[in-house]
């Protein structure tokens, strides 16, 4: 019955893509919004929060964001998207295309021309996609998920009840070495997933991510002796500049701030339940990576919130886009 429901929702998602102006997503669109609540109204664009905004701007908004710069008609795309609608009927949903992302950045970061120029200069889709997810949540908040991620539980279950008035950002572990060996493809003993994350708008973690990645992109361009638009990063460059290895160092720095001490990997390794560090909720391995074949995943299936499909569309994505 659940499978039939998913297929039914997937049909409605496909129908929305191709039958209504509101749901039809084309590369030239600003950004398409589906409101899957009962009101049926669109979500209005909210202004970018100033740098002086408080660290906790309410709870995480009930809005799901996704990015897809590639073929939008692949069947698996609709299947994954359908799970987000199925488990979150009370949430609104936005998917940004390439040109839609440019319009979003120009509007929401109008007061930060250096960030607009940075984004517009990037020609590598993965570098753009990585930076964009952090910019989206810094400006608007909500939940970000890669297109190959399926929802397993609704957002209302992501934060334990006793922490809902305190958690303003949610991050999850994708790798935990523990007593085991390091695995190829991971840089840190504990690494955080960047395929799914959530925050309130204006959260310091996301502002830190945007500013840190900006600096690392310029550093990579200097290393390659080229402009941002000429970057030709390897997979390793992507991981350590904008990807999960980079995200991990940013998260660890943010966790250490409220604690007034350096939070180490030893404090995170072996985590068995969602744990709050300041106002950042850290999920154990099963939260965002319950289906991986390592790191003790599967011990607490009740905590699994998403399932990552590992489509790997980013690999080999160091190639630059063709100019329009």
C-alpha positions as a Markdown table, in Angstrom:
| # | Residue | x | y | z |
|---|---|---|---|---|
| 1 | Unk | 0.0 | 0.0 | 0.0 |
| 2 | Unk | 2.8 | 2.4 | 0.9 |
| 3 | Unk | 4.5 | 1.6 | -2.5 |
| 4 | Unk | 1.2 | 2.4 | -4.3 |
| 5 | Unk | 1.0 | 5.7 | -2.4 |
| 6 | Unk | 4.5 | 6.6 | -3.4 |
| 7 | Unk | 3.7 | 5.9 | -7.1 |
| 8 | Unk | 0.5 | 8.0 | -6.8 |
| 9 | Unk | 2.5 | 10.9 | -5.3 |
| 10 | Unk | 5.1 | 10.5 | -8.0 |
| 11 | Unk | 2.4 | 10.7 | -10.7 |
| 12 | Unk | 1.1 | 14.0 | -9.1 |
| 13 | Unk | 4.7 | 15.4 | -9.1 |
| 14 | Unk | 5.2 | 14.5 | -12.7 |
| 15 | Unk | 1.8 | 16.0 | -13.5 |
| 16 | Unk | 2.8 | 19.2 | -11.7 |
| 17 | Unk | 6.0 | 19.4 | -13.7 |
| 18 | Unk | 4.3 | 19.3 | -17.1 |
| 19 | Unk | 0.7 | 20.5 | -16.6 |
| 20 | Unk | 0.7 | 23.7 | -14.6 |
| 21 | Unk | 2.7 | 26.9 | -14.7 |
| 22 | Unk | 3.3 | 26.8 | -11.0 |
| 23 | Unk | 4.9 | 23.3 | -11.1 |
| 24 | Unk | 6.5 | 23.4 | -14.5 |
| 25 | Unk | 10.3 | 23.8 | -14.0 |
| 26 | Unk | 12.3 | 25.0 | -16.9 |
| 27 | Unk | 15.9 | 26.1 | -17.0 |
| 28 | Unk | 14.9 | 29.7 | -17.6 |
| 29 | Unk | 12.6 | 29.8 | -14.6 |
| 30 | Unk | 13.3 | 32.0 | -11.5 |
| 31 | Unk | 12.5 | 29.2 | -9.1 |
| 32 | Unk | 9.5 | 26.9 | -9.0 |
| 33 | Unk | 7.6 | 26.5 | -5.8 |
| 34 | Unk | 5.1 | 23.7 | -5.0 |
| 35 | Unk | 3.1 | 24.3 | -1.8 |
| 36 | Unk | 1.9 | 20.9 | -0.8 |
| 37 | Unk | -0.2 | 22.1 | 2.2 |
| 38 | Unk | -3.9 | 22.7 | 2.1 |
| 39 | Unk | -3.9 | 26.3 | 1.2 |
| 40 | Unk | -2.4 | 25.8 | -2.3 |
| 41 | Unk | -0.8 | 29.2 | -2.3 |
| 42 | Unk | 2.7 | 30.0 | -3.4 |
| 43 | Unk | 5.5 | 30.8 | -1.0 |
| 44 | Unk | 6.6 | 34.4 | -1.3 |
| 45 | Unk | 10.3 | 35.3 | -1.5 |
| 46 | Unk | 11.6 | 36.4 | 1.9 |
| 47 | Unk | 14.4 | 39.0 | 2.2 |
| 48 | Unk | 17.9 | 38.0 | 3.2 |
| 49 | Unk | 18.5 | 38.4 | 6.9 |
| 50 | Unk | 21.2 | 40.9 | 7.8 |
| 51 | Unk | 24.4 | 39.8 | 9.4 |
| 52 | Unk | 23.2 | 41.1 | 12.8 |
| 53 | Unk | 20.3 | 38.6 | 12.9 |
| 54 | Unk | 20.1 | 36.6 | 16.1 |
| 55 | Unk | 21.7 | 33.2 | 16.1 |
| 56 | Unk | 18.4 | 31.4 | 16.6 |
| 57 | Unk | 15.7 | 32.6 | 14.3 |
| 58 | Unk | 12.9 | 30.4 | 15.4 |
| 59 | Unk | 12.9 | 26.7 | 14.5 |
| 60 | Unk | 13.8 | 25.2 | 11.1 |
| 61 | Unk | 11.1 | 26.4 | 8.6 |
| 62 | Unk | 9.0 | 23.7 | 7.0 |
| 63 | Unk | 10.4 | 24.2 | 3.6 |
| 64 | Unk | 12.3 | 21.6 | 1.5 |
| 65 | Unk | 14.9 | 22.8 | -1.0 |
| 66 | Unk | 16.6 | 20.8 | -3.8 |
| 67 | Unk | 18.9 | 21.6 | -6.6 |
| 68 | Unk | 19.1 | 19.9 | -10.0 |
| 69 | Unk | 21.2 | 21.3 | -12.9 |
| 70 | Unk | 20.9 | 18.1 | -15.0 |
| 71 | Unk | 18.3 | 16.1 | -16.9 |
| 72 | Unk | 15.0 | 16.7 | -15.0 |
| 73 | Unk | 13.0 | 13.9 | -16.6 |
| 74 | Unk | 14.9 | 10.9 | -15.3 |
| 75 | Unk | 12.4 | 8.5 | -13.6 |
| 76 | Unk | 14.4 | 8.2 | -10.4 |
| 77 | Unk | 14.2 | 12.0 | -9.9 |
| 78 | Unk | 10.4 | 11.8 | -9.6 |
| 79 | Unk | 10.5 | 8.8 | -7.3 |
| 80 | Unk | 12.8 | 10.5 | -4.9 |
| 81 | Unk | 10.9 | 13.8 | -4.9 |
| 82 | Unk | 7.7 | 11.9 | -4.3 |
| 83 | Unk | 8.9 | 10.7 | -0.9 |
| 84 | Unk | 9.4 | 14.2 | 0.3 |
| 85 | Unk | 5.8 | 15.1 | -0.6 |
| 86 | Unk | 4.5 | 11.8 | 0.9 |
| 87 | Unk | 6.1 | 12.3 | 4.3 |
| 88 | Unk | 5.8 | 16.1 | 4.5 |
| 89 | Unk | 2.3 | 17.1 | 3.3 |
| 90 | Unk | 2.5 | 20.2 | 5.6 |
| 91 | Unk | 5.7 | 21.5 | 3.9 |
| 92 | Unk | 6.4 | 23.6 | 0.9 |
| 93 | Unk | 8.9 | 22.6 | -1.7 |
| 94 | Unk | 11.3 | 24.4 | -4.0 |
| 95 | Unk | 13.7 | 23.0 | -6.6 |
| 96 | Unk | 16.2 | 25.3 | -8.2 |
| 97 | Unk | 17.4 | 25.0 | -11.7 |
| 98 | Unk | 20.7 | 26.5 | -13.0 |
| 99 | Unk | 19.3 | 29.9 | -14.1 |
| 100 | Unk | 16.8 | 29.8 | -11.2 |
| 101 | Unk | 19.7 | 29.5 | -8.8 |
| 102 | Unk | 21.4 | 32.6 | -10.3 |
| 103 | Unk | 18.2 | 34.6 | -9.8 |
| 104 | Unk | 17.9 | 33.4 | -6.3 |
| 105 | Unk | 21.5 | 34.4 | -5.4 |
| 106 | Unk | 21.1 | 37.8 | -7.1 |
| 107 | Unk | 18.0 | 38.6 | -5.1 |
| 108 | Unk | 18.8 | 37.2 | -1.7 |
| 109 | Unk | 22.5 | 38.4 | -1.6 |
| 110 | Unk | 22.0 | 41.8 | -3.2 |
| 111 | Unk | 23.8 | 43.3 | -0.2 |
| 112 | Unk | 26.8 | 41.0 | -0.7 |
| 113 | Unk | 28.0 | 41.6 | -4.3 |
| 114 | Unk | 31.2 | 39.7 | -3.7 |
| 115 | Unk | 29.1 | 36.5 | -3.1 |
| 116 | Unk | 27.0 | 37.1 | -6.1 |
| 117 | Unk | 30.1 | 37.6 | -8.3 |
| 118 | Unk | 31.6 | 34.5 | -6.7 |
| 119 | Unk | 28.6 | 32.3 | -7.6 |
| 120 | Unk | 28.2 | 33.7 | -11.1 |
| 121 | Unk | 31.9 | 33.1 | -11.8 |
| 122 | Unk | 31.8 | 29.4 | -11.0 |
| 123 | Unk | 31.4 | 27.2 | -14.1 |
| 124 | Unk | 31.7 | 23.8 | -12.4 |
| 125 | Unk | 28.2 | 22.5 | -11.5 |
| 126 | Unk | 29.3 | 20.7 | -8.4 |
| 127 | Unk | 31.1 | 23.7 | -6.9 |
| 128 | Unk | 28.0 | 25.7 | -7.7 |
| 129 | Unk | 25.7 | 23.1 | -6.1 |
| 130 | Unk | 27.8 | 22.8 | -3.0 |
| 131 | Unk | 28.0 | 26.5 | -2.4 |
| 132 | Unk | 24.3 | 27.1 | -3.3 |
| 133 | Unk | 23.0 | 24.7 | -0.6 |
| 134 | Unk | 24.7 | 26.7 | 2.1 |
| 135 | Unk | 23.6 | 30.0 | 0.6 |
| 136 | Unk | 19.9 | 28.8 | 0.4 |
| 137 | Unk | 19.8 | 27.9 | 4.1 |
| 138 | Unk | 21.7 | 31.0 | 5.2 |
| 139 | Unk | 19.2 | 33.2 | 3.4 |
| 140 | Unk | 15.9 | 31.3 | 3.8 |
| 141 | Unk | 16.4 | 28.3 | 6.1 |
| 142 | Unk | 14.6 | 25.0 | 5.8 |
| 143 | Unk | 15.8 | 21.6 | 4.8 |
| 144 | Unk | 18.2 | 20.9 | 1.9 |
| 145 | Unk | 18.5 | 17.4 | 0.4 |
| 146 | Unk | 20.3 | 16.2 | -2.7 |
| 147 | Unk | 18.1 | 14.9 | -5.5 |
| 148 | Unk | 19.2 | 11.3 | -4.8 |
| 149 | Unk | 18.0 | 11.4 | -1.2 |
| 150 | Unk | 14.7 | 9.9 | -0.2 |
| 151 | Unk | 12.7 | 11.0 | 2.8 |
| 152 | Unk | 12.1 | 8.1 | 5.3 |
| 153 | Unk | 10.4 | 10.1 | 8.1 |
| 154 | Unk | 8.6 | 13.5 | 8.1 |
| 155 | Unk | 10.4 | 16.6 | 9.2 |
| 156 | Unk | 8.2 | 16.8 | 12.3 |
| 157 | Unk | 10.1 | 13.7 | 13.6 |
| 158 | Unk | 13.6 | 15.1 | 12.9 |
| 159 | Unk | 14.0 | 16.8 | 16.3 |
| 160 | Unk | 13.2 | 15.2 | 19.6 |
| 161 | Unk | 10.3 | 16.9 | 21.3 |
| 162 | Unk | 12.3 | 18.1 | 24.3 |
| 163 | Unk | 14.8 | 19.8 | 21.9 |
| 164 | Unk | 12.4 | 21.5 | 19.5 |
| 165 | Unk | 12.6 | 24.9 | 21.1 |
| 166 | Unk | 16.4 | 24.8 | 21.2 |
| 167 | Unk | 17.6 | 23.2 | 17.9 |
| 168 | Unk | 18.1 | 25.7 | 15.1 |
| 169 | Unk | 20.3 | 23.6 | 12.9 |
| 170 | Unk | 20.5 | 19.8 | 12.1 |
| 171 | Unk | 23.5 | 18.0 | 10.8 |
| 172 | Unk | 24.2 | 14.2 | 10.5 |
| 173 | Unk | 27.2 | 11.9 | 10.4 |
| 174 | Unk | 28.0 | 10.1 | 7.2 |
| 175 | Unk | 31.2 | 8.3 | 8.4 |
| 176 | Unk | 32.5 | 7.3 | 11.8 |
| 177 | Unk | 35.8 | 5.5 | 11.9 |
| 178 | Unk | 35.5 | 4.5 | 15.5 |
| 179 | Unk | 37.8 | 1.5 | 16.1 |
| 180 | Unk | 37.7 | 0.5 | 12.4 |
| 181 | Unk | 39.9 | 1.4 | 9.5 |
| 182 | Unk | 39.7 | 4.6 | 7.4 |
| 183 | Unk | 37.7 | 4.1 | 4.2 |
| 184 | Unk | 38.7 | 5.4 | 0.8 |
| 185 | Unk | 36.9 | 8.6 | -0.1 |
| 186 | Unk | 36.7 | 9.9 | 3.5 |
| 187 | Unk | 39.2 | 12.5 | 4.8 |
| 188 | Unk | 38.2 | 12.8 | 8.5 |
| 189 | Unk | 37.8 | 10.2 | 11.2 |
| 190 | Unk | 34.3 | 11.5 | 11.6 |
| 191 | Unk | 32.7 | 13.1 | 8.6 |
| 192 | Unk | 29.4 | 15.0 | 8.3 |
| 193 | Unk | 27.0 | 14.5 | 5.4 |
| 194 | Unk | 26.4 | 17.4 | 3.1 |
| 195 | Unk | 23.7 | 15.6 | 1.1 |
| 196 | Unk | 21.1 | 16.6 | 3.8 |
| 197 | Unk | 21.1 | 19.5 | 6.3 |
| 198 | Unk | 18.7 | 21.9 | 7.9 |
| 199 | Unk | 18.7 | 25.2 | 9.7 |
| 200 | Unk | 16.9 | 28.3 | 10.7 |
| 201 | Unk | 17.5 | 31.3 | 8.3 |
| 202 | Unk | 20.6 | 33.3 | 9.2 |
| 203 | Unk | 22.1 | 30.6 | 11.4 |
| 204 | Unk | 25.8 | 31.3 | 12.1 |
| 205 | Unk | 26.7 | 27.7 | 10.9 |
| 206 | Unk | 25.5 | 28.5 | 7.4 |
| 207 | Unk | 27.0 | 32.0 | 7.4 |
| 208 | Unk | 30.3 | 30.4 | 8.4 |
| 209 | Unk | 30.0 | 27.8 | 5.6 |
| 210 | Unk | 29.4 | 30.4 | 2.9 |
| 211 | Unk | 32.3 | 32.6 | 4.0 |
| 212 | Unk | 34.7 | 29.7 | 4.6 |
| 213 | Unk | 33.9 | 28.1 | 1.2 |
| 214 | Unk | 34.3 | 31.5 | -0.5 |
| 215 | Unk | 37.9 | 31.7 | 0.9 |
| 216 | Unk | 38.7 | 28.1 | 0.0 |
| 217 | Unk | 37.5 | 28.7 | -3.6 |
| 218 | Unk | 39.7 | 31.7 | -4.0 |
| 219 | Unk | 42.6 | 29.7 | -2.5 |
| 220 | Unk | 42.0 | 26.9 | -5.0 |
| 221 | Unk | 42.0 | 29.4 | -7.8 |
| 222 | Unk | 45.3 | 30.8 | -6.6 |
| 223 | Unk | 46.7 | 27.3 | -6.3 |
| 224 | Unk | 45.7 | 26.5 | -9.9 |
| 225 | Unk | 46.9 | 30.0 | -11.0 |
| 226 | Unk | 43.5 | 30.7 | -12.7 |
| 227 | Unk | 40.3 | 32.6 | -12.3 |
| 228 | Unk | 37.2 | 31.2 | -10.6 |
| 229 | Unk | 35.6 | 30.5 | -14.0 |
| 230 | Unk | 38.7 | 28.6 | -15.1 |
| 231 | Unk | 38.8 | 26.2 | -12.2 |
| 232 | Unk | 39.2 | 22.5 | -13.1 |
| 233 | Unk | 39.0 | 20.8 | -9.7 |
| 234 | Unk | 39.7 | 17.1 | -9.2 |
| 235 | Unk | 37.2 | 15.0 | -7.1 |
| 236 | Unk | 39.6 | 15.5 | -4.1 |
| 237 | Unk | 39.6 | 19.3 | -4.7 |
| 238 | Unk | 35.8 | 19.3 | -4.6 |
| 239 | Unk | 35.6 | 17.2 | -1.4 |
| 240 | Unk | 38.0 | 19.4 | 0.4 |
| 241 | Unk | 36.9 | 22.8 | -0.9 |
| 242 | Unk | 33.1 | 22.7 | -1.0 |
| 243 | Unk | 32.2 | 19.1 | -0.3 |
| 244 | Unk | 31.7 | 17.0 | 2.9 |
| 245 | Unk | 35.3 | 17.1 | 4.0 |
| 246 | Unk | 35.2 | 20.9 | 3.9 |
| 247 | Unk | 31.7 | 20.9 | 5.5 |
| 248 | Unk | 33.0 | 18.7 | 8.3 |
| 249 | Unk | 35.7 | 21.2 | 9.4 |
| 250 | Unk | 33.1 | 24.0 | 9.3 |
| 251 | Unk | 30.7 | 22.0 | 11.5 |
| 252 | Unk | 33.4 | 21.2 | 14.0 |
| 253 | Unk | 34.4 | 24.8 | 14.2 |
| 254 | Unk | 30.7 | 25.8 | 14.8 |
| 255 | Unk | 30.2 | 23.1 | 17.4 |
| 256 | Unk | 33.2 | 24.4 | 19.4 |
| 257 | Unk | 31.8 | 28.0 | 19.6 |
| 258 | Unk | 28.9 | 27.5 | 22.1 |
| 259 | Unk | 30.9 | 24.9 | 24.0 |
| 260 | Unk | 33.7 | 27.5 | 24.7 |
| 261 | Unk | 36.1 | 24.6 | 24.1 |
| 262 | Unk | 37.4 | 22.7 | 21.1 |
| 263 | Unk | 34.9 | 19.9 | 20.3 |
| 264 | Unk | 36.9 | 17.0 | 18.9 |
| 265 | Unk | 36.0 | 14.0 | 16.8 |
| 266 | Unk | 36.2 | 11.9 | 20.0 |
| 267 | Unk | 33.2 | 13.9 | 21.3 |
| 268 | Unk | 31.2 | 12.9 | 18.2 |
| 269 | Unk | 32.4 | 9.4 | 17.5 |
| 270 | Unk | 30.0 | 6.6 | 18.6 |
| 271 | Unk | 27.1 | 8.9 | 19.1 |
| 272 | Unk | 24.0 | 6.8 | 19.8 |
| 273 | Unk | 21.2 | 9.4 | 19.9 |
| 274 | Unk | 20.5 | 13.0 | 18.6 |
| 275 | Unk | 22.7 | 15.3 | 20.7 |
| 276 | Unk | 22.6 | 19.1 | 21.0 |
| 277 | Unk | 25.8 | 21.2 | 20.9 |
| 278 | Unk | 24.6 | 24.8 | 21.6 |
| 279 | Unk | 21.7 | 25.0 | 19.1 |
| 280 | Unk | 23.1 | 22.6 | 16.6 |
| 281 | Unk | 21.6 | 19.1 | 16.7 |
| 282 | Unk | 24.0 | 16.3 | 15.7 |
| 283 | Unk | 22.4 | 13.1 | 14.5 |
| 284 | Unk | 24.0 | 9.7 | 14.9 |
| 285 | Unk | 25.1 | 7.7 | 11.9 |
| 286 | Unk | 21.6 | 6.3 | 11.4 |
| 287 | Unk | 20.0 | 9.8 | 11.0 |
| 288 | Unk | 21.2 | 10.6 | 7.5 |
| 289 | Unk | 23.3 | 7.5 | 6.7 |
| 290 | Unk | 21.4 | 4.6 | 8.0 |
| 291 | Unk | 21.9 | 2.6 | 4.9 |
| 292 | Unk | 25.7 | 2.7 | 4.6 |
| 293 | Unk | 27.7 | -0.5 | 5.1 |
| 294 | Unk | 30.0 | 0.9 | 7.7 |
| 295 | Unk | 30.3 | 3.1 | 10.8 |
| 296 | Unk | 27.9 | 0.9 | 12.8 |
| 297 | Unk | 24.9 | 2.1 | 10.7 |
| 298 | Unk | 21.6 | 0.2 | 11.2 |
| 299 | Unk | 22.0 | 0.0 | 15.0 |
| 300 | Unk | 19.1 | 2.4 | 15.6 |
| 301 | Unk | 16.8 | 2.2 | 12.6 |
| 302 | Unk | 14.2 | 4.3 | 14.4 |
| 303 | Unk | 16.5 | 7.3 | 13.9 |
| 304 | Unk | 16.8 | 7.0 | 10.2 |
| 305 | Unk | 15.3 | 10.1 | 8.6 |
| 306 | Unk | 16.5 | 9.8 | 5.0 |
| 307 | Unk | 18.1 | 7.3 | 2.6 |
| 308 | Unk | 20.9 | 8.4 | 0.3 |
| 309 | Unk | 20.8 | 6.8 | -3.1 |
| 310 | Unk | 24.5 | 7.5 | -3.9 |
| 311 | Unk | 23.7 | 8.4 | -7.5 |
| 312 | Unk | 27.2 | 10.0 | -7.7 |
| 313 | Unk | 26.2 | 12.6 | -10.2 |
| 314 | Unk | 28.9 | 14.9 | -8.8 |
| 315 | Unk | 31.8 | 12.6 | -9.6 |
| 316 | Unk | 33.7 | 13.7 | -12.6 |
| 317 | Unk | 31.8 | 17.0 | -12.4 |
| 318 | Unk | 35.0 | 19.0 | -12.4 |
| 319 | Unk | 34.3 | 19.8 | -16.0 |
| 320 | Unk | 33.1 | 23.3 | -16.6 |
| 321 | Unk | 29.8 | 24.2 | -18.1 |
| 322 | Unk | 29.6 | 25.5 | -21.6 |
| 323 | Unk | 29.0 | 29.2 | -21.7 |
| 324 | Unk | 25.6 | 30.4 | -22.7 |
